[in-house]
XYZ file of C-alpha atoms in Angstrom:
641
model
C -63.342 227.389 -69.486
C -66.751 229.294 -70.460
C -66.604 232.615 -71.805
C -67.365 235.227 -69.595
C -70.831 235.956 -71.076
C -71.535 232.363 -70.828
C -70.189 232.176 -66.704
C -72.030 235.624 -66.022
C -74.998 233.345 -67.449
C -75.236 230.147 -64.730
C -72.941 231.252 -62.147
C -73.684 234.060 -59.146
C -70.113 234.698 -57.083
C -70.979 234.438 -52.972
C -68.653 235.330 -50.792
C -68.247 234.626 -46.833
C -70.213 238.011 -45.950
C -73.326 237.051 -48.527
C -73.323 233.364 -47.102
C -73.710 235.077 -43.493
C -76.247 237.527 -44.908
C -78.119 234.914 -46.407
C -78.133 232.503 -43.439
C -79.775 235.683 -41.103
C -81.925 235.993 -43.541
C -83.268 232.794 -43.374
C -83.360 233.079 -39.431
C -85.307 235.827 -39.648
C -87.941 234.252 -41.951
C -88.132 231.278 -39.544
C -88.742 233.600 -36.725
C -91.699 235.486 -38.922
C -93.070 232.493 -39.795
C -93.769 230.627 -36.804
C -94.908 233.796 -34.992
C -97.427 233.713 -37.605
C -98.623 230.812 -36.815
C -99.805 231.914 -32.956
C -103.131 233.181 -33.001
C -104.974 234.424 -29.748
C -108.024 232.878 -29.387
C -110.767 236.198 -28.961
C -113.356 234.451 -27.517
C -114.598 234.317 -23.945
C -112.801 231.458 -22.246
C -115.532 229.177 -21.521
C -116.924 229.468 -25.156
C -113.265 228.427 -26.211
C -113.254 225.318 -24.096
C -116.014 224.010 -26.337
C -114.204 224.789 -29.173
C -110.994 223.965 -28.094
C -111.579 220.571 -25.927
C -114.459 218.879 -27.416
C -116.869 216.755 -24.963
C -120.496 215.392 -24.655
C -119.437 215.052 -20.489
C -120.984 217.506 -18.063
C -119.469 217.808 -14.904
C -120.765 218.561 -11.523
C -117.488 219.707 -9.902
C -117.055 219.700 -6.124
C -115.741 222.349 -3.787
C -112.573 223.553 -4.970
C -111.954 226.451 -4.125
C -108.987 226.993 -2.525
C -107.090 223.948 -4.365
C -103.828 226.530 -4.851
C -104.569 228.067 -1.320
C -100.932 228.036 -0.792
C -99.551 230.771 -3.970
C -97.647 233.523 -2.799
C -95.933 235.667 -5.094
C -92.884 235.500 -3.311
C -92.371 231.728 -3.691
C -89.219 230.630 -5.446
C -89.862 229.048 -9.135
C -89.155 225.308 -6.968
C -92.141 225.955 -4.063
C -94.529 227.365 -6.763
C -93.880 223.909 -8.948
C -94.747 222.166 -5.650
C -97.747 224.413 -4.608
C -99.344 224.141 -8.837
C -98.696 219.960 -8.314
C -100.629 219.921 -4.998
C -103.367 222.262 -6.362
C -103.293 220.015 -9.600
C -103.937 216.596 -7.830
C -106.466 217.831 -5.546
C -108.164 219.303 -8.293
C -108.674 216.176 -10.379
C -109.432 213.812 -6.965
C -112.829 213.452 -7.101
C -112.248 212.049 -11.068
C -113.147 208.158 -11.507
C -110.084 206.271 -11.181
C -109.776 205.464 -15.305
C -109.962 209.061 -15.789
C -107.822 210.562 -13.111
C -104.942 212.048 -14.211
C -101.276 212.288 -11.906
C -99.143 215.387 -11.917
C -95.090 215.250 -11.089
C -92.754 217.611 -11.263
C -89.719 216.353 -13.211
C -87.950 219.771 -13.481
C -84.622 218.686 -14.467
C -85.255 215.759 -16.027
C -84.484 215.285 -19.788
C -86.520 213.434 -21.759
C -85.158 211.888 -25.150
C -86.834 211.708 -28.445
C -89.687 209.254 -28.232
C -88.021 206.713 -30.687
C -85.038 204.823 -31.627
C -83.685 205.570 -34.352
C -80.171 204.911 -36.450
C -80.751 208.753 -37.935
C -79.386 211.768 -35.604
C -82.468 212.526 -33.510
C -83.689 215.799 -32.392
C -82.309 216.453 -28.689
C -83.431 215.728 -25.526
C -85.917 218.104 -23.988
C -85.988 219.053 -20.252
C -89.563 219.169 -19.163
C -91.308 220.964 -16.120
C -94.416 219.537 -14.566
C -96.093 216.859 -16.655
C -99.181 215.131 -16.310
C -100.038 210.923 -17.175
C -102.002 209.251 -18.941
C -105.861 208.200 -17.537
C -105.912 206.001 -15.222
C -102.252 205.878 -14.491
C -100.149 207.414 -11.556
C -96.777 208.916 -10.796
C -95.234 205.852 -11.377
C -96.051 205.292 -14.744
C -94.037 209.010 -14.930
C -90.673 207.685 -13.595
C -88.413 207.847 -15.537
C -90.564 210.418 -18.023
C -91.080 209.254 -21.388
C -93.043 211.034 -23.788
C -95.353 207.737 -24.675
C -96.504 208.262 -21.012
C -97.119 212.012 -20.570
C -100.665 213.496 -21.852
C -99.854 217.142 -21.196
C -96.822 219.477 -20.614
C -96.909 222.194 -18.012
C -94.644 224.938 -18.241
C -94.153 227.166 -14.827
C -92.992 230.904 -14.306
C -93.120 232.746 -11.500
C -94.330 236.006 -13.131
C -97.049 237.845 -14.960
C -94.520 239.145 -17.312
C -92.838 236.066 -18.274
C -95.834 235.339 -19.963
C -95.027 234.750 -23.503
C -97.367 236.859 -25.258
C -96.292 239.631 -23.412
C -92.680 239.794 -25.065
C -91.498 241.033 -27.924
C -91.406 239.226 -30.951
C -87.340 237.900 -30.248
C -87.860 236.671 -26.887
C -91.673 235.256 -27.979
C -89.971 233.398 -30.574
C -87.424 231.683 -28.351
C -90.304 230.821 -25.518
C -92.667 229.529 -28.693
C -89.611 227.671 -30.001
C -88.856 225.641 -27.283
C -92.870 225.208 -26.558
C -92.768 223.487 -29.984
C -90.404 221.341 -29.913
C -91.759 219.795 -26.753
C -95.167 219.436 -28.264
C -93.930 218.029 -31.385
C -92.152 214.967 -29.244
C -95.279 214.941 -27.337
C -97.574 214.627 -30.477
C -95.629 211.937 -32.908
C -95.329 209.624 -29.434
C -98.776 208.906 -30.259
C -99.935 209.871 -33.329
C -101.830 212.467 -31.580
C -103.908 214.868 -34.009
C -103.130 217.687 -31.543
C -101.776 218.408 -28.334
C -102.451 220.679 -25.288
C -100.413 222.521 -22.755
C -100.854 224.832 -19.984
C -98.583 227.895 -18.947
C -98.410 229.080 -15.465
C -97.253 232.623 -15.277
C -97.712 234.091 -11.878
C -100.787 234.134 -10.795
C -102.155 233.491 -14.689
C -102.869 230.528 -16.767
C -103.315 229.563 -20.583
C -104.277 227.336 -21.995
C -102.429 226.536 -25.986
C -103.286 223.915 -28.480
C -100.515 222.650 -30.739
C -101.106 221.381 -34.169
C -99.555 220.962 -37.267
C -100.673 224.407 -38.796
C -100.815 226.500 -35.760
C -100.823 227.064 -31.989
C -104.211 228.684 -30.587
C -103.116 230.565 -27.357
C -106.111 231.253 -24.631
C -107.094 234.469 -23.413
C -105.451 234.377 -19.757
C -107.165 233.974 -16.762
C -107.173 233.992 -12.647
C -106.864 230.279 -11.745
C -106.904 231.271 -8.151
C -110.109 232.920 -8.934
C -111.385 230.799 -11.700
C -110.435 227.067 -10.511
C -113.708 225.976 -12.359
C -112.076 226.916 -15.445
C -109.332 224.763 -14.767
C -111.568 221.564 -13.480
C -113.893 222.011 -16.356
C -110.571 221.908 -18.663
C -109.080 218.794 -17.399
C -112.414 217.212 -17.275
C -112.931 217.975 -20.942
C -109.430 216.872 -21.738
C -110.317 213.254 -20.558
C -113.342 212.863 -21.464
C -113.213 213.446 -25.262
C -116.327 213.118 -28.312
C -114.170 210.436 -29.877
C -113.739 207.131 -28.546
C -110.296 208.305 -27.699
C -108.268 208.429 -24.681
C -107.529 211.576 -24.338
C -108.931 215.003 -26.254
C -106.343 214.950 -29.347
C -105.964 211.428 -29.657
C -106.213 209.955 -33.153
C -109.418 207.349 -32.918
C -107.455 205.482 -35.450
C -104.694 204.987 -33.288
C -104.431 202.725 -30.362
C -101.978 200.425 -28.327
C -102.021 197.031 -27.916
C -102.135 195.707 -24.022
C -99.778 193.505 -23.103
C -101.072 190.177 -23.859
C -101.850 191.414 -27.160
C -98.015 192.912 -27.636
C -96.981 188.798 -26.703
C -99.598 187.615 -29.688
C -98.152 190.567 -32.217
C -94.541 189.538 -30.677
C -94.840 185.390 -31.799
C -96.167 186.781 -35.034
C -92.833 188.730 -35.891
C -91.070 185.895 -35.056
C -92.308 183.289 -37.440
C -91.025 185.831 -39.812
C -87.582 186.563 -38.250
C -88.436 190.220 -37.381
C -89.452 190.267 -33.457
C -86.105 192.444 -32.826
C -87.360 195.568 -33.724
C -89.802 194.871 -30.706
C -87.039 193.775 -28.469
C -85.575 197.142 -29.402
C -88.171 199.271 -29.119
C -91.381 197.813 -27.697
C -93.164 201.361 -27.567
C -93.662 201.941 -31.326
C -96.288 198.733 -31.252
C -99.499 200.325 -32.353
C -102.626 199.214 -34.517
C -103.294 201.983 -37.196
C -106.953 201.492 -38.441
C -107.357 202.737 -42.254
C -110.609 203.155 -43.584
C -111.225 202.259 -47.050
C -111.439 204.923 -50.072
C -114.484 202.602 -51.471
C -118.322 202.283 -50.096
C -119.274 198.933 -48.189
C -115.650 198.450 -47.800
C -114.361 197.652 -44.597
C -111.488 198.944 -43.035
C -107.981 197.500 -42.673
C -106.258 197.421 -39.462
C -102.417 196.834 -39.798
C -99.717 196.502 -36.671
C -96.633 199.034 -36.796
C -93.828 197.573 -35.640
C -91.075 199.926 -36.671
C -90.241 203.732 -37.468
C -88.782 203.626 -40.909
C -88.523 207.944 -41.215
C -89.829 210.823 -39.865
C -89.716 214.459 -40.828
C -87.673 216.202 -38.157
C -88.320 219.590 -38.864
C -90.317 219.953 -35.968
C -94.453 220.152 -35.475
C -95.700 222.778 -38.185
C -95.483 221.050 -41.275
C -96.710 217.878 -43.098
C -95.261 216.131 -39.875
C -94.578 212.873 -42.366
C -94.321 209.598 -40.590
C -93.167 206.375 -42.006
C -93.697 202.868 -40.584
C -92.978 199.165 -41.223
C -96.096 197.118 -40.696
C -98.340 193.734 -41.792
C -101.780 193.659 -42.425
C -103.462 192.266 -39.191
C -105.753 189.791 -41.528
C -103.935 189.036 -44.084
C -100.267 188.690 -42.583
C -99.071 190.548 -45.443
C -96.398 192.932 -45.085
C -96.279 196.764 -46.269
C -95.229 200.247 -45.137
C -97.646 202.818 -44.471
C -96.733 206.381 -44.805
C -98.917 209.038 -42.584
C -98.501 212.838 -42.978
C -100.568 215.962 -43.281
C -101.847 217.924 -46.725
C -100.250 220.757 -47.343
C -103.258 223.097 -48.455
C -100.933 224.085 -51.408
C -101.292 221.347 -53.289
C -103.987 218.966 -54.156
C -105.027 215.664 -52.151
C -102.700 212.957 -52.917
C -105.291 209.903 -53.632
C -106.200 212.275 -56.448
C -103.298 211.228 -58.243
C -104.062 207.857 -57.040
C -107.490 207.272 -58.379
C -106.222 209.313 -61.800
C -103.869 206.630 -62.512
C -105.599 203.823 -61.727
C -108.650 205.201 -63.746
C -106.339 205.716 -66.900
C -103.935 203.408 -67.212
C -105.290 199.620 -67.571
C -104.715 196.816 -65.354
C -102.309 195.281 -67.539
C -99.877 197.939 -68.081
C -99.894 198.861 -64.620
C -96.362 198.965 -64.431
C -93.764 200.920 -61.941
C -96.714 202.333 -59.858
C -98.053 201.775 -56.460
C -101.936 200.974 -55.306
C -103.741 203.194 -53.064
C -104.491 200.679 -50.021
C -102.057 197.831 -49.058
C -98.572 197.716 -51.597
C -95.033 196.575 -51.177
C -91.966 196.974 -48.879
C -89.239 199.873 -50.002
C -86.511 197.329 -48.003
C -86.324 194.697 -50.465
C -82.903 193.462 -51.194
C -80.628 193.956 -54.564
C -81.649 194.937 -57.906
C -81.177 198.206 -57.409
C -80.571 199.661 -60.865
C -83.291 197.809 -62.482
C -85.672 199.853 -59.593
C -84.476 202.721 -61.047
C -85.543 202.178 -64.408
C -88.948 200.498 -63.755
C -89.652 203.537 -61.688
C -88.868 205.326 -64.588
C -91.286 203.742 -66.660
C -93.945 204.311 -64.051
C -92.990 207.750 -63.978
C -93.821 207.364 -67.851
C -97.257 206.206 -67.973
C -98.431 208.588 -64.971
C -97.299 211.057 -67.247
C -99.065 209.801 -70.326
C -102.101 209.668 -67.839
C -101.933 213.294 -67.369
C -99.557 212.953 -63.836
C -96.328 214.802 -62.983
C -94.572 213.343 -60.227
C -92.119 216.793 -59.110
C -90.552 214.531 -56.468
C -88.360 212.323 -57.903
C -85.932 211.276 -54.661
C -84.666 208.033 -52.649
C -87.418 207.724 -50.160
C -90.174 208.063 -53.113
C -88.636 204.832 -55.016
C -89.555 201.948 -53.414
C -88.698 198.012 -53.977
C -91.618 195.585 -55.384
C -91.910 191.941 -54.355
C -93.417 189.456 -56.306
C -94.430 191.921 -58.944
C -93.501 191.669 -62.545
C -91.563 195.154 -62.153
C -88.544 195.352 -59.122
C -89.077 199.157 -58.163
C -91.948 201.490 -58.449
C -92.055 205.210 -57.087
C -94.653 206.595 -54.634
C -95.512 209.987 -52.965
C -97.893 212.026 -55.306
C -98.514 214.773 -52.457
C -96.257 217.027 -54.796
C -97.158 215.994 -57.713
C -99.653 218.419 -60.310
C -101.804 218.160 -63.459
C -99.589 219.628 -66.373
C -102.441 219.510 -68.837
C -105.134 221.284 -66.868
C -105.815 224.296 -65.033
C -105.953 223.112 -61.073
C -107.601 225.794 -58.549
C -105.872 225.767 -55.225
C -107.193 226.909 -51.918
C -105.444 229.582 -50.618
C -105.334 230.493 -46.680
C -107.662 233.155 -47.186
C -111.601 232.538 -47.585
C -112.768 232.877 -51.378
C -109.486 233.413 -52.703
C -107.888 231.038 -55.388
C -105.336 230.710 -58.196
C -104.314 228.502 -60.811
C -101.498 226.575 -60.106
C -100.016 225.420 -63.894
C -96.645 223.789 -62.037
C -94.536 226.542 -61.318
C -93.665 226.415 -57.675
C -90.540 225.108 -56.845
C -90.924 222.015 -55.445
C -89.366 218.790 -54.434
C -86.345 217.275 -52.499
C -83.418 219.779 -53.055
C -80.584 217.012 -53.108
C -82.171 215.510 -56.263
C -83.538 218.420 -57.778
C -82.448 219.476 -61.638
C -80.078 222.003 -61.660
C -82.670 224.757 -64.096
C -85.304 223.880 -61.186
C -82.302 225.092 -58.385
C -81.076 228.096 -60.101
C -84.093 229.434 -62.279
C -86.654 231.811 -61.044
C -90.522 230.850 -62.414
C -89.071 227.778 -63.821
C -91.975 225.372 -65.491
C -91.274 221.639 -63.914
C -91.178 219.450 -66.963
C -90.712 216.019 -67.630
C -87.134 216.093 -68.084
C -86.671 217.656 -64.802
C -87.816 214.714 -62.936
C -85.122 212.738 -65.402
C -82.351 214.471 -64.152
C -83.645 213.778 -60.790
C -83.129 210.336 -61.835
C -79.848 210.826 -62.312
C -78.789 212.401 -59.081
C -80.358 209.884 -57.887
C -78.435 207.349 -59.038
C -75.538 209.058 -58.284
C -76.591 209.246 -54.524
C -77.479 205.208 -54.741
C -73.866 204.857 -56.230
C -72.048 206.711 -53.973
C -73.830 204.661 -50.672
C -73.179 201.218 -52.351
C -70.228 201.940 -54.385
C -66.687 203.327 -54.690
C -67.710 206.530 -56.604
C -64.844 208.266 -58.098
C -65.457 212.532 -59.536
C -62.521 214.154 -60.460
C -62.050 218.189 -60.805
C -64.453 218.378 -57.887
C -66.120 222.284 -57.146
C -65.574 223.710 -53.860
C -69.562 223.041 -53.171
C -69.145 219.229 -53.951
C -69.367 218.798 -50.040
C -72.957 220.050 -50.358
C -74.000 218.344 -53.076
C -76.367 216.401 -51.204
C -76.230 218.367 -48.165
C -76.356 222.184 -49.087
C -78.831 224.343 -49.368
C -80.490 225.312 -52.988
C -77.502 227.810 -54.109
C -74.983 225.396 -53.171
C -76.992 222.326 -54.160
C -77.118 223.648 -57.522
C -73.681 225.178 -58.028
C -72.319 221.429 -57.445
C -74.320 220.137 -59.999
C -73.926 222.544 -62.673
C -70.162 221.745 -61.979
C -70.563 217.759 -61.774
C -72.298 218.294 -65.207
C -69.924 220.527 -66.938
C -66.775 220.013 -66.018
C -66.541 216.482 -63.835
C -65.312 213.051 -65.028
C -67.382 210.170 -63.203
C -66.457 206.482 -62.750
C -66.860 203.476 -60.435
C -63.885 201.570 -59.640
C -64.424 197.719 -61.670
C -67.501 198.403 -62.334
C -67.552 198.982 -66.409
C -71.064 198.722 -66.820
C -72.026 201.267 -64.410
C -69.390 203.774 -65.348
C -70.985 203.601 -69.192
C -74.450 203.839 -67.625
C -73.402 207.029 -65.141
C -71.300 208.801 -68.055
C -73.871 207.822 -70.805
C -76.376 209.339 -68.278
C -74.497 212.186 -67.553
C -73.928 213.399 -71.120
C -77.643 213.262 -71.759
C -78.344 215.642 -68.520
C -75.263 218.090 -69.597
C -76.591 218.105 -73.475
C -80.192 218.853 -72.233
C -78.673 221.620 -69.490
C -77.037 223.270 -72.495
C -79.927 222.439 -74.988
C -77.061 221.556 -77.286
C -79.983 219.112 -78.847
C -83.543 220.832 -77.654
C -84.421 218.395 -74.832
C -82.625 215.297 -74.969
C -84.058 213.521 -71.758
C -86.765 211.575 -72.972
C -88.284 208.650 -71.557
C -86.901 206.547 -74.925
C -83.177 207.981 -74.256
C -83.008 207.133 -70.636
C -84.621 203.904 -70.520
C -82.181 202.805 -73.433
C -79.206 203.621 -70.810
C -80.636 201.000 -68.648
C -81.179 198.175 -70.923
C -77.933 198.545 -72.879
C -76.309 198.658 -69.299
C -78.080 195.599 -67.803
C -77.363 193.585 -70.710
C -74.301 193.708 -70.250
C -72.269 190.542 -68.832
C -69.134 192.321 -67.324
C -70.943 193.213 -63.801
C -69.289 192.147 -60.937
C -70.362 188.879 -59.381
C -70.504 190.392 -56.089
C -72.731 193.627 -57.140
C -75.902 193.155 -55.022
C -77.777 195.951 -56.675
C -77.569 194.399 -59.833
C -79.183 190.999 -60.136
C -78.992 188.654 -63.870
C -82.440 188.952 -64.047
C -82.385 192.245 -65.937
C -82.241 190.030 -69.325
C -85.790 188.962 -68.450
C -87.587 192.263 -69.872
C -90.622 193.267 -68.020
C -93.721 194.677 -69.401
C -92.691 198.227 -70.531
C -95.149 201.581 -71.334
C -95.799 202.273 -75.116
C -93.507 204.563 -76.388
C -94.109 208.835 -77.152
C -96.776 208.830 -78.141
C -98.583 205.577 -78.049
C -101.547 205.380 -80.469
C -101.990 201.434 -80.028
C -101.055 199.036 -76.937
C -97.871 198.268 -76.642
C -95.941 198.607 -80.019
C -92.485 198.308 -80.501
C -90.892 201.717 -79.454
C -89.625 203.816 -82.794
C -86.224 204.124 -82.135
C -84.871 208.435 -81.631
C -82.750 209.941 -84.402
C -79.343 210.435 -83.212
C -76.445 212.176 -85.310
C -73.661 210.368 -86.893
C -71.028 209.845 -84.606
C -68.562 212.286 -84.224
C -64.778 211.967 -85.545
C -61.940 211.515 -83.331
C -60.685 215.077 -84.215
C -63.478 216.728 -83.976
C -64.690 215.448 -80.801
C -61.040 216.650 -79.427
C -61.458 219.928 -80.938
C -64.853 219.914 -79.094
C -62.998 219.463 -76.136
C -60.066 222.173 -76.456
C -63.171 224.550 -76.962
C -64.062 223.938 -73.386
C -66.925 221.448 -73.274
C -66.372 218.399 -70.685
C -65.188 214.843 -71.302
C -67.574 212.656 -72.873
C -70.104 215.050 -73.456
C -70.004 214.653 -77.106
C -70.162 210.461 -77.054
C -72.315 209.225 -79.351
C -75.097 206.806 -79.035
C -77.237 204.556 -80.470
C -81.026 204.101 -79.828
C -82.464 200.686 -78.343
C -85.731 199.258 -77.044
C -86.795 201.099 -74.317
């Protein structure tokens, strides 16, 4: 056991009534935060439209008048939904027929998450009145799917249900569910931003969803004002891009269905047209331009949703896909998200490295256009490490990753290294000052690395339980090792003995917990994998490193030299099991590794670390009657890295 001084140290006690306090707590910032996000639009209404709904059309609207001639206040919420559709179609007749929109109410009707996917998806949403696409009708509608609505309607039969008229409990819950809907509505098409209208009594708004805020209208008569309303819907079709709808990503667009057959017979040369059997929807072309002058653009066909962030529409809104370069043939995965103001543009990072580090030691890292499928099969531990020594020489090149976790480590294929790891979005510049924009005009701060970033399942425990912790480089090695204890436990039969209460949320808490687990795997857990001797030596090898650098029991142990000699010594080894598919016998084939710390010529041999004598039997046992955990005392011996 620690003394007390030493628990008092690294561990806070929680009990039941702190959890709960903490978890309302968190609530309530939720709540605060996303009613800080609605902002009233001040200006007149039909300066807003221009702001708001972008278009070069003008519109000459015809007599309309009395389009909702039938509103009475008394209606019941069903007869007003009937009476807004009515007034809705008549109001959009005299549109040409590829830009009329149709209106149905499908009050009632739940609509599911816009994609198939084997993750738990966010529920399905009931929906109001909704309108289609241009040029479609109603039946394009039945049964609702979000790929085929353009705008959500929602209906309530009074003045005072209107949202920003409640108080800030009850505006949260209306703006919640608002949301949500928009947020299926937006990733069913890669929209950039989304509209919808709200019906309250005899008053309309109009609100436009994005991924940073929601702009609410100033409210207005549409009895009264019906030309608002045309000129709106108008607008919303006839957009300055050469989009479909107002919102609409140019970038984006669908292929028709002759062209789905050609993209279909394509798939199948390669063995892959069931994700399109599956899921025919997600087909889309995704135009990226190029990062270089006189380039031209690539076009590449999605064909499959690999991940997306769930956490709903405000946010980086992070899509993943599975897709082949339309030209080319050649597969890849393109990843599509928003910048977080916070931190700087990822293709920074990009261009850094491939500025600093030449061709030929490229090694571990991935390109900016085009790259390499994360689904590649076996050699899984070898990934790991040549990850690891990508993480090196972006490092040497004056990059800090901050993000070291399973989706960011990605397979290579025909590549002289197996793995590589992507995702700079969180990374920083260690070495230099970096000015951030803040939120608020002329205001900036440095930003030397101090936020707490990252993925909290494979965070280091000093980055979970510090305040104003620095992120160093042998943070992101511990990451390494949690996450290679979260590969081993999906492949692998992972045994931990004197588990801590937490260990249930050692991938799944939150920070505190997160943390607490680790702290405990470190200091007081014995890890092995059943016949696998090679990977138990690697994982308890790996582990004392990450417990001796916790403790500082040697200054900071994880080094780039230590770790990387874990993996060698372990894939040299013969005694793997046959059957091991994340281990393949080409790990005795070195690959092209970074210069070691520091590096003053290309490539020399690495000069091996000095490590102590190793201890005597008896005084490694006394070691551990003092209280510190198996193994963490085993001595080692340098190799090449």
């Amino acid at each position: 056991m620690l003394p007390d001084s030493e628990a008092s140290r690294y561990y806070t006690i929680r009990t039941e009534h702190d959890s709960l306090i903490q978890e309302h707590l968190k609530q309530e910032k939720g709540e605060r935060m996303l009613l800080l996000r609605i902002n009233q639009c001040r200006m007149d209404l039909e300066e807003s439209l221009d702001l708001l709904v972008p278009s070069h059309e003008n519109k000459q609207h015809a007599n309309i008048a009395r389009v909702f001639a039938g509103y009475r206040s008394s209606l019941s919420s069903t007869k007003l939904r009937e009476c807004l559709v009515r007034g809705l179609d008549k109001l959009v007749a005299d549109f040409p027929a590829d830009k009329k929109i149709a209106f149905a109410d499908c009050s009632g009707s739940k609509v599911s998450f816009p994609y198939e996917t084997n993750w738990e998806p966010l529920p399905a949403m009931e929906v109001g009145i909704i309108a289609s696409l241009p040029g479609k009708d109603t039946q394009s509608l039945q049964p609702p799917k979000w790929r085929n609505i353009s705008l959500l309607i929602d209906v309530r039969s009074s003045i005072e249900d209107d949202p920003m008229k409640q108080e800030k409990h009850s505006r949260f819950e209306i703006f919640k569910d608002l949301a949500m809907k928009a947020h299926n509505l937006m990733v069913a098409r890669n929209h950039l931003f989304v509209f919808m209208l709200g019906f309250y009594g005899s008053q309309c708004r109009i609100f436009r969803f994005d991924c940073a805020a929601v702009v609410v209208s100033q409210p207005f008569k549409y009895r009264r004002q019906t030309r608002l309303l045309s000129e709106f819907f108008w607008r919303f079709v006839n957009p300055t891009e050469g989009s479909l709808v107002v919102g609409a990503d140019p970038l984006v667009t669908f292929p028709t269905q002759a062209e789905l057959t050609g993209i279909t017979r394509r798939l199948a040369e390669r063995k892959r047209d069931q994700f399109l059997t599956k899921d025919p929807d997600v087909c889309r072309r995704i135009t990226v331009p190029s990062s270089k002058a006189r380039t031209p653009a690539r076009q590449y066909v999605v064909y499959e949703l690999l991940w997306i962030n769930q956490e709903g529409i405000f946010g980086r809104n992070t899509m993943v896909w599975r897709a082949f370069d339309e030209e080319t043939g050649e597969d890849c995965v393109i990843k599509e998200s928003w910048r977080d103001e916070r931190y700087s543009i990822e293709t920074k990072f990009y261009e850094r490295l491939q500025k600093r580090i030449p061709e030929h030691e490229y090694f571990g890292l991935p390109r900016l256009l085009g790259g390499d499928t994360r689904y590649a099969s076996g050699c899984t531990y070898e990934a790991i490490r040549d990850a690891i020594k990508g993480h090196w020489l972006a490092r040497k090149a004056g990059v800090l990753h901050r993000d070291v976790s399973s989706g960011n480590i990605c397979f290579a294929d025909d590549k002289p290294y197996k793995g590589f790891i992507h995702d700079w979005d969180h990374s920083c510049f260690p070495d230099e000052p970096v000015q951030v924009y803040m939120p608020f005009p002329g205001r900036y701060r440095p930003r030397p690395g101090w936020e707490q970033v990252g993925t909290i399942a494979f965070m280091a425990v000093d980055v979970l339980q510090r305040a104003n912790c620095r992120h160093e480089v042998h943070h992101d090695l511990e990451s390494f090792f949690w996450l290679l204890l979260y590969v081993i436990r999906q492949r692998s039969d992972l045994k931990i003995t004197k588990k801590s209460p937490q260990f249930s949320d050692f991938f799944d808490g939150n920070q505190s917990q997160s943390g607490a687990a680790k702290r405990h795997i470190l200091e007081y857990s014995g890890i092995s994998v059943t016949n696998n001797p090679a990977l138990t030596s690697l994982l308890k090898s790996f582990k004392n490193l990450c417990y001796r650098n916790l403790r500082r029991l040697d200054g900071i142990s994880l080094t780039y030299n230590a770790v990387l000699s874990l993996f060698d010594k372990a894939l040299e080894r013969d005694d793997w099991p046959v059957d091991d598919s994340a281990w393949s016998p080409s790990a005795t084939e070195p690959a092209p590794e970074p210069a070691p710390e520091p590096a003053p010529k290309p490539a020399p041999k690495p000069v091996p670390e000095p490590v102590p004598e190793p201890a005597p039997e008896e005084k490694r046992a006394k070691r551990r009657r003092k209280g510190d955990p198996p193994n963490s005392h085993r001595s080692k011996k340098a190799r090449k890295a």
